[in-house]
XYZ file of C-alpha atoms in Angstrom:
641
model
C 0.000 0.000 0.000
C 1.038 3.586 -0.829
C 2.627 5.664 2.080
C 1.363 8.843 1.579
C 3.225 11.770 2.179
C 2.530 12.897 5.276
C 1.728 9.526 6.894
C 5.646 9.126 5.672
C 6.658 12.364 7.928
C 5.256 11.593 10.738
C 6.840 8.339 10.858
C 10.064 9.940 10.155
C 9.227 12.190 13.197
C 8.861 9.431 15.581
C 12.350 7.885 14.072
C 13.956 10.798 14.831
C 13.236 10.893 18.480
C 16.653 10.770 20.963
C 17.434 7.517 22.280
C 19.743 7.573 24.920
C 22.101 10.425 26.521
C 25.471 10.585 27.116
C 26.606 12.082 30.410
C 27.697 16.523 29.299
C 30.870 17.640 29.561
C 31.997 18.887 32.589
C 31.369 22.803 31.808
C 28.263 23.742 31.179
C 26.827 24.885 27.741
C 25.778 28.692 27.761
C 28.707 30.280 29.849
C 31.835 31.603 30.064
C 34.480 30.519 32.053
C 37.510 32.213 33.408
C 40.567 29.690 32.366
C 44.259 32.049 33.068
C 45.886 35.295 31.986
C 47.128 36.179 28.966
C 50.426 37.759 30.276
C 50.248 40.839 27.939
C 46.829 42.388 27.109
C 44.952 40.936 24.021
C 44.937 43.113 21.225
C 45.996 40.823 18.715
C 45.149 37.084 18.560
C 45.265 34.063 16.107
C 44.923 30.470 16.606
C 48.101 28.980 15.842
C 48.008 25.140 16.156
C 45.231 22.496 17.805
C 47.008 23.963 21.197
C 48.869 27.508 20.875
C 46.868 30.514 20.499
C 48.810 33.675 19.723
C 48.579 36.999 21.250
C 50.287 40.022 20.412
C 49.601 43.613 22.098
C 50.855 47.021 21.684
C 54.189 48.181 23.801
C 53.050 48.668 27.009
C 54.287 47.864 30.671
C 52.880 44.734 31.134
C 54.190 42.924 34.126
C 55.308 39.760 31.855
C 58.864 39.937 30.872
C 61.451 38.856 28.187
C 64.905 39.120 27.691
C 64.964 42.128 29.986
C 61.757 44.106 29.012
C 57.997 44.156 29.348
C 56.562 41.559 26.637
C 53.939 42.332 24.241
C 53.597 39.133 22.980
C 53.004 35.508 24.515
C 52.001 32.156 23.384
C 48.927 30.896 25.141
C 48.694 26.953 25.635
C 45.100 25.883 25.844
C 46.235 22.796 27.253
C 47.753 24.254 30.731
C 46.483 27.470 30.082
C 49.608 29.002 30.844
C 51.417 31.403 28.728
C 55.062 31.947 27.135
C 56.819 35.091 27.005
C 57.280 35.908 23.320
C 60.050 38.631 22.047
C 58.902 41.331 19.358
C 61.516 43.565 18.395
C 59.108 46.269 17.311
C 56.062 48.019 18.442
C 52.947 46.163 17.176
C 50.100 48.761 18.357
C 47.405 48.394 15.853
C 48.826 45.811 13.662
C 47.230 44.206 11.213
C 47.346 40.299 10.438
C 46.905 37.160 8.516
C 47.777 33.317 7.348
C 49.580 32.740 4.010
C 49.356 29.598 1.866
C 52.085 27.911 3.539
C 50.868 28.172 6.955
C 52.672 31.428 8.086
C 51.290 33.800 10.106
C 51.860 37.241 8.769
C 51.789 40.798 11.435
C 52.081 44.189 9.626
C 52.792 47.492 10.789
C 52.596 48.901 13.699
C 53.038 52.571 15.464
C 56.459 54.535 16.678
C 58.315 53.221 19.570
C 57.690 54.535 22.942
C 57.798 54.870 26.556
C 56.551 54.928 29.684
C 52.828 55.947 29.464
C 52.839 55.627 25.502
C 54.748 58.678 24.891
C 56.691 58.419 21.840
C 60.789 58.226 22.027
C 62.305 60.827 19.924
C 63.185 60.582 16.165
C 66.387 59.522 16.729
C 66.007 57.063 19.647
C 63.304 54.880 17.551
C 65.414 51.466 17.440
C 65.615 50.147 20.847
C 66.784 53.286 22.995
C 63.671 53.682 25.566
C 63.242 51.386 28.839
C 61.157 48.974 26.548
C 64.076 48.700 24.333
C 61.054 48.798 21.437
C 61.704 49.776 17.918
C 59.362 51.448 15.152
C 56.973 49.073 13.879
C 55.698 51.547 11.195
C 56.901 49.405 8.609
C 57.595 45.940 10.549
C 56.723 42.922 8.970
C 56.491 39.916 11.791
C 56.520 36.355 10.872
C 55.818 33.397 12.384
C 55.616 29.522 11.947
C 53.981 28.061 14.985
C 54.677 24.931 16.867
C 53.350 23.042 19.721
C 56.853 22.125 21.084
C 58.024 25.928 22.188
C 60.836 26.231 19.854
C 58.727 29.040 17.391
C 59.797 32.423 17.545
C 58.294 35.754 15.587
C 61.107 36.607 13.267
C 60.906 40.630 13.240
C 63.759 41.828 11.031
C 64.390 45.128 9.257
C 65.663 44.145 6.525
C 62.224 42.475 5.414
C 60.240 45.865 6.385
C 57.995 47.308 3.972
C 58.946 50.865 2.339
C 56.001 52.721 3.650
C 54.280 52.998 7.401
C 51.215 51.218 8.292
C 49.237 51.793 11.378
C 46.332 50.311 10.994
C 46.159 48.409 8.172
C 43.843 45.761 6.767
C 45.375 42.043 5.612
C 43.041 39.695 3.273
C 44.649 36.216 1.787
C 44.554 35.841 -1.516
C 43.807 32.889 -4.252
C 47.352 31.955 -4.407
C 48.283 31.671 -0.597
C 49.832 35.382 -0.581
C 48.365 38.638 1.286
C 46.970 41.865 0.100
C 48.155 44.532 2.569
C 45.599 47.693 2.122
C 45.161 51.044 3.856
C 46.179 52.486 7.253
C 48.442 56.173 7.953
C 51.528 56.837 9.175
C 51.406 58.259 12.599
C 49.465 58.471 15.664
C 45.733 59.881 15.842
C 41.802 59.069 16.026
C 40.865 58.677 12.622
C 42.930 59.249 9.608
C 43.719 62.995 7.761
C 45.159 63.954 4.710
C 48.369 65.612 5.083
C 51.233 63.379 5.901
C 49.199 61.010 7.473
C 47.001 58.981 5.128
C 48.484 55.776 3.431
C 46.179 55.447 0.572
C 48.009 52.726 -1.372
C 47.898 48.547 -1.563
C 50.685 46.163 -1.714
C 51.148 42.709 -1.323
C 53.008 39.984 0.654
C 55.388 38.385 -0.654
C 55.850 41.833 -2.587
C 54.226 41.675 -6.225
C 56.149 44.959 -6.977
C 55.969 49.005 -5.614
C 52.363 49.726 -3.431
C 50.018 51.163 -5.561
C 46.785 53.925 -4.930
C 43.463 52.881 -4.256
C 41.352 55.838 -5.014
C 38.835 54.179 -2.707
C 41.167 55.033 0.502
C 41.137 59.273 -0.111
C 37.802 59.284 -0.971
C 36.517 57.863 2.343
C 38.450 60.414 4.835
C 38.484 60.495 7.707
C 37.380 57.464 8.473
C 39.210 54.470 6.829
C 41.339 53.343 9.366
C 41.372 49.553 8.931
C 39.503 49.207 5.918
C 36.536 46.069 5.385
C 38.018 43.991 3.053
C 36.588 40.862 1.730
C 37.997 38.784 -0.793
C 34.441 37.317 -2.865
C 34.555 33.944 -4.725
C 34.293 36.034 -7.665
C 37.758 36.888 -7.469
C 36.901 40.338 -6.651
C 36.906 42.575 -3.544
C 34.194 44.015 -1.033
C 35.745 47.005 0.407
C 34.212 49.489 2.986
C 34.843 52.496 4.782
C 33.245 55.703 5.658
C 29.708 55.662 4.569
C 31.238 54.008 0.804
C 31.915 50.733 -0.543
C 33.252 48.914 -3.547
C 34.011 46.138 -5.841
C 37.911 46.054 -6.188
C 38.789 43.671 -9.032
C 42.519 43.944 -7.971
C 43.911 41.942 -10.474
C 43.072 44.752 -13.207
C 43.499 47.369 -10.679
C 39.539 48.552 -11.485
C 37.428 50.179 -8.794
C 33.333 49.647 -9.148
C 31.871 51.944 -7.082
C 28.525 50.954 -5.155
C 25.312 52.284 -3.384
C 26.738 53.739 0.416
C 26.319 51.162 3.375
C 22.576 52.162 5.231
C 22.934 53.775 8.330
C 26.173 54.564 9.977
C 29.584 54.282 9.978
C 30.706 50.923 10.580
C 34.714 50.658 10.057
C 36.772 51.759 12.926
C 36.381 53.299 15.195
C 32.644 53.292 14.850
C 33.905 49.558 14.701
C 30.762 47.774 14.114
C 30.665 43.577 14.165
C 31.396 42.075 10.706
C 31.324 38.564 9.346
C 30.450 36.121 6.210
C 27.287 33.900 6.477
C 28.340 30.111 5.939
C 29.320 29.499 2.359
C 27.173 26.452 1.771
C 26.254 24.230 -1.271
C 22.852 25.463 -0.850
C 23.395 28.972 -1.545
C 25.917 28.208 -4.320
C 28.911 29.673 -2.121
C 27.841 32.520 -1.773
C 29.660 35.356 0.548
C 27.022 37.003 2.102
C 28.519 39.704 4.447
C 26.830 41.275 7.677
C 27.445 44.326 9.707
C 25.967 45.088 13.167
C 26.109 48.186 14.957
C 28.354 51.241 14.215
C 27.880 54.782 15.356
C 26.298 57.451 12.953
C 28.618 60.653 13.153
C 29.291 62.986 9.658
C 32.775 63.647 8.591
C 33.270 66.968 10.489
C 31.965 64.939 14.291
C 34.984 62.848 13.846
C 37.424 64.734 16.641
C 37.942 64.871 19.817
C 36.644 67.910 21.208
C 33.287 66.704 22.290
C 32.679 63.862 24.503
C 32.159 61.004 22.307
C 31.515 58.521 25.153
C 27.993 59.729 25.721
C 27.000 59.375 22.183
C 24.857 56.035 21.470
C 26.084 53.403 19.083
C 23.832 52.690 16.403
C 21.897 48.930 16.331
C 20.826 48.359 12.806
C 22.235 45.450 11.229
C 22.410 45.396 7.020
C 24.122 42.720 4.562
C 24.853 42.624 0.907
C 25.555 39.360 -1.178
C 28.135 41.643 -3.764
C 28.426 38.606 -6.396
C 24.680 38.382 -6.915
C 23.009 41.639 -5.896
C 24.654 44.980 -4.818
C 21.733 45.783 -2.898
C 22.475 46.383 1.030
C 19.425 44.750 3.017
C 18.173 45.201 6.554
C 18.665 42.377 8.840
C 17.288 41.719 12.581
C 18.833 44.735 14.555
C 20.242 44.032 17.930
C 18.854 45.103 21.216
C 20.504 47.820 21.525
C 23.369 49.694 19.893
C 26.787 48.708 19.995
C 30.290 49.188 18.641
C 33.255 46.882 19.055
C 31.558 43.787 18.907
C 33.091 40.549 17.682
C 31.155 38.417 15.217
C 32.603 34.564 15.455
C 31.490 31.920 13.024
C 30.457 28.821 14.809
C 30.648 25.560 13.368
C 26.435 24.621 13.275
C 25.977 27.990 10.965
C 25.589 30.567 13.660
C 27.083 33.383 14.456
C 28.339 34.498 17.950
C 28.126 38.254 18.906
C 30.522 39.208 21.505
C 32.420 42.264 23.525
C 31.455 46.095 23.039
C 29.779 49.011 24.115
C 26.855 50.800 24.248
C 28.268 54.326 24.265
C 31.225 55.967 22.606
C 33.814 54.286 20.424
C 37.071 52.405 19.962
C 39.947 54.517 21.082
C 41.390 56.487 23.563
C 43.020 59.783 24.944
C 43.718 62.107 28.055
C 40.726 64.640 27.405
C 38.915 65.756 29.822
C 35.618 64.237 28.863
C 36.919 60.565 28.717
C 36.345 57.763 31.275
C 39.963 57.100 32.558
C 41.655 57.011 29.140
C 38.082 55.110 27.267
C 36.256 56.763 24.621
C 33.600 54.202 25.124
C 31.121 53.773 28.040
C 28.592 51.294 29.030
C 30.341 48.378 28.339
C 27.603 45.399 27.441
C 28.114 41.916 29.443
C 25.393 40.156 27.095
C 26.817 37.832 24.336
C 24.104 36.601 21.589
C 23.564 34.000 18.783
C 22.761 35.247 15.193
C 20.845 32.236 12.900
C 21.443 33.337 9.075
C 18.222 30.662 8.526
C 15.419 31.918 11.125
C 12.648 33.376 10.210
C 12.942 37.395 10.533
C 12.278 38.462 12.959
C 13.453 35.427 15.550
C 17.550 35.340 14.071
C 18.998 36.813 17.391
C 19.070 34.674 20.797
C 20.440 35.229 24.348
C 24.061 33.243 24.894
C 25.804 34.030 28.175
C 26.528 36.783 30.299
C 30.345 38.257 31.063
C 31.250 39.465 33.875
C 34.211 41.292 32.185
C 33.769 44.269 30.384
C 35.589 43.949 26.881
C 35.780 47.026 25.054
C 38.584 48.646 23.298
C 41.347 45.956 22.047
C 39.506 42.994 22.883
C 39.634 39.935 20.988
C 37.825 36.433 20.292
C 38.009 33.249 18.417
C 36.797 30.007 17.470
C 38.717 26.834 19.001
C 39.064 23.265 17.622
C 36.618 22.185 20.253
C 33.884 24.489 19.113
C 34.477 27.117 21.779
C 35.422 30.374 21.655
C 37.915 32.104 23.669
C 37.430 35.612 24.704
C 40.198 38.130 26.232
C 41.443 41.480 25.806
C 40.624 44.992 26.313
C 42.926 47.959 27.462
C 41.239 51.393 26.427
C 44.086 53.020 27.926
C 47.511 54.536 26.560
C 49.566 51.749 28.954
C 49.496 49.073 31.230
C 46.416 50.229 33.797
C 45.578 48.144 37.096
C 42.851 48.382 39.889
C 45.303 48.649 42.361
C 47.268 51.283 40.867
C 44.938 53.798 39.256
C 41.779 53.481 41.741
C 40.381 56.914 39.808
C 40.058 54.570 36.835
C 36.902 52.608 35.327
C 38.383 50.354 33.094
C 41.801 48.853 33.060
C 43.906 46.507 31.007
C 42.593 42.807 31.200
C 44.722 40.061 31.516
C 41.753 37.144 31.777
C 41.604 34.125 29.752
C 37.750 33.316 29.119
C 36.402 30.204 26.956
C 32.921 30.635 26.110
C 30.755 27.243 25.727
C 27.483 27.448 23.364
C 24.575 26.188 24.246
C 25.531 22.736 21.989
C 28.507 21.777 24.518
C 26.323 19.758 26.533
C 25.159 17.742 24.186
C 27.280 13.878 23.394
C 29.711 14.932 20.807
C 30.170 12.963 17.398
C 33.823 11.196 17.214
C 34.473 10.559 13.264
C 37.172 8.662 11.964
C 38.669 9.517 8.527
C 39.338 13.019 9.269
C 41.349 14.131 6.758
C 44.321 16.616 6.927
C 44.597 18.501 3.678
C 41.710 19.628 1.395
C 42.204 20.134 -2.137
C 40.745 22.301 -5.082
C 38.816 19.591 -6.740
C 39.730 16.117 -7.116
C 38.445 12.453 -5.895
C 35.978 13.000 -2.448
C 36.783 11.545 0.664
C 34.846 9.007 3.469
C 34.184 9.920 7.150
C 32.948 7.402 9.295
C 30.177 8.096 11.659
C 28.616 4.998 14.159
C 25.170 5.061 15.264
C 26.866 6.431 18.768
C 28.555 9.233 16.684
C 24.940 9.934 15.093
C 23.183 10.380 18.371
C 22.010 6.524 18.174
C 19.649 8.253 15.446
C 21.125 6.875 11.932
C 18.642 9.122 10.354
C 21.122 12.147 11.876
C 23.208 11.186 8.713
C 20.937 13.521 6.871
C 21.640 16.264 9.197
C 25.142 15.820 9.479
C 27.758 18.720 7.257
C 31.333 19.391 6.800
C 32.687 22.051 7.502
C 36.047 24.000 7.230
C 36.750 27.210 9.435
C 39.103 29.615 8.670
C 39.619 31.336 12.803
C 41.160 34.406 11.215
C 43.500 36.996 12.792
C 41.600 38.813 15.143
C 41.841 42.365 16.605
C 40.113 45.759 16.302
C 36.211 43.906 15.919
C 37.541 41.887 13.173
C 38.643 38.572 12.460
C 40.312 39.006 8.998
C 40.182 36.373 6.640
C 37.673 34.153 8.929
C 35.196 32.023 6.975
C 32.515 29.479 7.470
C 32.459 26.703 4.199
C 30.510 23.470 3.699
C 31.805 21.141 1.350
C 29.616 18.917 -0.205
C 28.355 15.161 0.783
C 25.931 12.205 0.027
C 26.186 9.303 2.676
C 25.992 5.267 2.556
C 23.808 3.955 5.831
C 25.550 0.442 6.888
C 23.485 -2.412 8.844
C 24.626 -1.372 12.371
C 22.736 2.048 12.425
C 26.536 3.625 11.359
C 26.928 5.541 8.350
C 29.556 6.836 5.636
C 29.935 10.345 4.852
C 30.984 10.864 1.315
C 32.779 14.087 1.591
C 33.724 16.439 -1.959
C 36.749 18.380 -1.880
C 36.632 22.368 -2.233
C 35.094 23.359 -5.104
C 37.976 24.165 -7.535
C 38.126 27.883 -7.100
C 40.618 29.560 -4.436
C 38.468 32.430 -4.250
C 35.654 30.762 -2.246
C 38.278 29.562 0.431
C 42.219 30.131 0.545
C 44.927 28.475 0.730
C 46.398 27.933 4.361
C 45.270 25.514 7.620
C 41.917 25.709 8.613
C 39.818 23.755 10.981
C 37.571 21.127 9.845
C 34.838 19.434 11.770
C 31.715 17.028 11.122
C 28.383 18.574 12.376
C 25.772 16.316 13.559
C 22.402 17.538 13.768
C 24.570 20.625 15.035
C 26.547 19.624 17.288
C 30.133 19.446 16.069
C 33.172 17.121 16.682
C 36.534 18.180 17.511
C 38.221 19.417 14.474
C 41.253 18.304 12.489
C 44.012 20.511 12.102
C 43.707 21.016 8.112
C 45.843 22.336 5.171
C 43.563 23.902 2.624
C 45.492 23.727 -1.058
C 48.756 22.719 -1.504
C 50.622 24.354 1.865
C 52.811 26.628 -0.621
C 52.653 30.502 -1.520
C 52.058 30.299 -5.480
C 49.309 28.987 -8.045
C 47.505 26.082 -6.650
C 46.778 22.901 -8.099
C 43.287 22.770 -9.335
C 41.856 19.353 -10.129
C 38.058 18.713 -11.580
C 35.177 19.218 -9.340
C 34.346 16.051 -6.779
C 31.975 13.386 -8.052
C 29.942 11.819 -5.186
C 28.169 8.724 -4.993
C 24.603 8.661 -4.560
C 22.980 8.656 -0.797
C 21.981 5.011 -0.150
C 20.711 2.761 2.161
C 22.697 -0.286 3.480
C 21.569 -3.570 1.150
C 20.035 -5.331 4.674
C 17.770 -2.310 5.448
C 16.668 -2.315 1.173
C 16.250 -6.196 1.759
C 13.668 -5.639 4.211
C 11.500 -3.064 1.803
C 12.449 -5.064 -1.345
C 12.539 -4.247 -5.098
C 14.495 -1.471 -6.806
C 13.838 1.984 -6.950
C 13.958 5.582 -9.579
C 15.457 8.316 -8.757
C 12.207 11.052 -8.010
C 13.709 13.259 -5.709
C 10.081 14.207 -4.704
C 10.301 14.130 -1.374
C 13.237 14.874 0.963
C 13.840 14.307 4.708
C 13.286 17.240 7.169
C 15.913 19.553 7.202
C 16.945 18.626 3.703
C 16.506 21.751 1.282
C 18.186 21.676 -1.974
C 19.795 18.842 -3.774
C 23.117 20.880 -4.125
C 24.002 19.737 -0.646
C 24.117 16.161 -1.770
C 22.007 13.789 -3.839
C 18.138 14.143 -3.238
C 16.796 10.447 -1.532
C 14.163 8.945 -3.603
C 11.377 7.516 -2.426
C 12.867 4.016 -2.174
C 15.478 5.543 0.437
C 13.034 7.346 2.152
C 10.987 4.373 2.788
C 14.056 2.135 3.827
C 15.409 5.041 6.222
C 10.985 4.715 7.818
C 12.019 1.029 7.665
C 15.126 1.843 9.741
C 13.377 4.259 12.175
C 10.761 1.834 12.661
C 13.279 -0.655 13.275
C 15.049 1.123 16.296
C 11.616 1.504 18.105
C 10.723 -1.666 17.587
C 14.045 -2.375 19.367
C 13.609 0.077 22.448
C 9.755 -1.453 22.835
């Protein structure tokens, strides 16, 4: 007899019901926890391997040490969670950062040396003369290869420096592992100016010749400081500052101007929160970028003469797809308005919203208006989930609530558990304590925090087959799931993705170069409830994700595994090899479970299971599967009754 639809998913509702639990994880989901210091303030960090995260601050007098100085940089293990004292030979305030093809992490620019107080050394005492024994990082260029055994140092040498200054510049990877370096000024102030001061040029790492002028970057005075820069799987760029924004096609040097952002200003220091919604099979890879919050102030508010820590940040959030439609859409606005807050791709498809403040900006000064140093007030303690897929009008949810007030230089990013850790946040000149500056609001935070979301509690899947380099193109790949691994639900196998996470270099609100990408799959069910995960490469473009290590992790009805420690392309700086696009197998049931329905089946694709949407994500079951997966289902209860 016929099953009709519906009768088929209800059934498949009753399948789908949990089995058994697995006793959570020690922590519970929804918080944060305070783990250990950082030993220098967090205004730079970047996940380095499975263990090391990497932070790197501005000179300052922090009470860590090396070789006879304050450190601005230390290795964080988040296996003791204990730190290592890390020598930079330059000063790295404002710095800008990312990961090249071949796995090296890449820190760029920087500010004048100083002393005490963040007073700058004079013009001829800039290489090592003042009691931090710092050096002008205008033009530094800071490499490093990490390592989980100690032995990794950041190799800051000036005969690799770059022949103009950068303080505050923006880094984006590129298709063929190296990194655009764009924007930023030469000296000291709040937002950028014209004379002597703006860098309006581009250049590139490892160099591809003399910098060149993006008109974009003296159009958009005074406020491009750190530009938004997103490389598009177009080969093209997004780029944003002021109330302007762009298509950069930067391999002919063109500049397509588009409609102005909606709203306010959201590049720094308005510093709204910025990220890419998951680049999926479903919506074709598309990049999809977000911003949230910002502060709405014309070109002639931007100076310091008024006191900008009363004025309210703005809460609208807006998007644009740039590939398909250079429209800018209205999103869900938060609950109130907000600058420097960190957006952090999570590995089921949301988004985590993190740090800021509800007054003011980023920055900082000795005016008279200020709190302490802080041009921001009101910091907010509230984290949130953003869901790309709900219904408008539901997409924001309550995570956690901080107890530490992250503002200015404060920093967060994902972890190969699926956490996030949190730290940072010194709105003041130097090194600022509690017990030393009792006049003061907000000092420099050392605390380590690892936020758990609200899947942590929930029995984790442990795949085997994880692999440890993704191509561009070329034969897929098998992950094995068992029924355990699948929630002792084998119809989970239809809500189960791949996914690869670039962390990105965080600092300043941004994570640059962070992305969220789904590969493609079609499974194979086996007779113990188990399953195979047939698993495509990267599509064969660079553009949609590039070259460099990534984290990759299996999602389960979204909850992800740990991730494996990947190498996206072929671990070099250069062209990458480019093989033809994956061919999966169909999805199929195991031959015992078709045995018990019988026959052989056409492909329809009629009818899918619930939560399946579009047959780019992998082949569409037919009706013959569908019925052997109600077989299944009805198979397991029949087993628990």
């Amino acid at each position: 007899m016929p099953i009709s639809p519906s009768t088929l998913l209800h059934v498949l509702s009753l399948a789908a019901v949990s089995l058994s639990s697995i006793p959570a994880q020690a922590q519970s989901a929804n918080t944060f926890k305070y783990v250990g210091l950082s030993g220098v303030s967090a205004q730079q960090l970047f996940l380095g391997t499975m263990n090391k995260v990497y932070i790197v601050d501005k000179t300052e007098n922090n009470n860590a040490t090396v070789n006879g100085h304050p450190a601005w940089a230390t290795e964080y293990d988040l296996t003791t969670n204990t730190f290592r004292t890390m020598d930079v030979l330059s000063n790295s305030f404002c710095a800008g950062g990312t990961v090249l093809g071949n796995g090296t992490w890449l820190n760029v620019g920087g500010n004048q040396a100083i002393t005490y107080g963040g007073v700058s050394m004079p013009t001829a005492q800039q290489s090592g003369q003042s009691p931090y024994k710092d050096w002008d990082g205008g033009k530094a260029i800071r490499l490093i290869d990490p390592c989980d055994d100690e032995s990794c140092e950041w190799v800051d040498d000036p005969t690799m420096y770059m022949t103009s200054r950068r303080w505050y510049p923006t880094l984006e990877t590129l298709e063929d592992g190296s990194a655009m370096i764009m924007g930023g000024c030469e000296w000291g102030g709040y937002v950028n100016y014209a004379d002597n001061q703006n860098n309006p040029t581009v250049e590139y790492f490892p160099s591809k010749g003399q910098p060149f002028t993006l008109n974009f970057l003296l159009k958009t005075m005074p406020v491009n400081l750190f530009p938004l820069i997103w490389l598009l799987p177009s080969g093209n760029m997004l780029v944003q500052a002021e109330f302007q924004a762009e298509i950069f096609d930067y391999k002919n040097n063109i500049e397509y101007p588009i409609n102005d952002i909606p709203d306010c200003v959201r590049v720094y220091p308005a510093s709204a929160g910025t990220a890419v919604f998951p680049m999926t099979p479903e919506n074709n890879w598309t990049a999809t970028i977000i911003f949230c919050g910002g502060t709405f102030l014309e070109a002639d508010q931007w100076t310091t003469t008024w006191a900008i820590n009363t004025y309210p940040a703005n809460q609208s959030c807006v998007k644009i797809s740039p590939d398909v439609d250079l429209t800018w859409y209205h999103e869900d606005s938060l609950d109130t308005g907000r600058s420097m807050g960190n957006f952090i791709n999570l590995p089921d498809g949301r988004l985590f919203y993190v740090n800021g403040a509800h007054l003011g900006t980023a920055g900082y000064g000795t005016e008279d208006w200020t709190i302490g140093q802080s041009y921001a007030d009101q910091p907010l303690y509230q984290s949130w989930y953003f869901d790309p897929k709900a219904a408008s009008g539901s997409k924001w949810s309550k995570a956690a609530v901080s107890p530490i007030p992250r503002m200015y230089h404060s920093v967060a990013s994902l972890l190969p558990d699926g956490s996030v850790i949190v730290s940072g946040s010194n709105p003041n000149a130097d090194y600022v304590s509690k017990e030393l500056n009792t006049t003061y609001t907000y000092f420099t935070q050392y605390q380590v925090e690892i936020f758990y979301p609200d899947y942590w509690d929930k029995p984790k899947p442990n795949p085997t087959g994880m692999p440890s380099q993704i191509t561009y193109g070329g034969d897929p790949f098998d992950i094995h799931l068992t029924l355990s691994d699948l929630a002792n639900n084998t119809m989970n196998i239809n809500a189960t993705r791949a996914v690869i996470i670039r962390t990105g270099f965080s600092t300043h609100t941004m994570n640059m170069g962070q992305r969220h990408v789904e590969l493609e799959t079609s499974f194979t069910t086996q007779d113990d409830g188990g399953a195979v995960l047939h698993v495509a490469q990267m599509e064969p473009n660079p553009a949609i994700l590039v070259p460099g290590p990534a984290l990759f992790f299996i999602v389960v009805n979204g909850v992800p595994s740990n991730a494996s420690w990947i190498t996206v392309g072929d671990g070099t700086i250069g062209q990458q090899t480019i093989k033809a696009k994956s061919v999966l197998p169909r999805s199929q049931i195991s031959a015992q479970l078709m045995a018990q329905y019988g026959g052989s089946y056409s492909r329809s694709g009629s009818y899918v299971v619930a939560g399946q949407s579009d047959c780019r994500r992998r082949s569409v079951l037919d009706i013959g599967q569908m019925i052997g997966l109600v077989v299944m289902g009805l198979g397991l209860i029949g087993f628990l009754i």
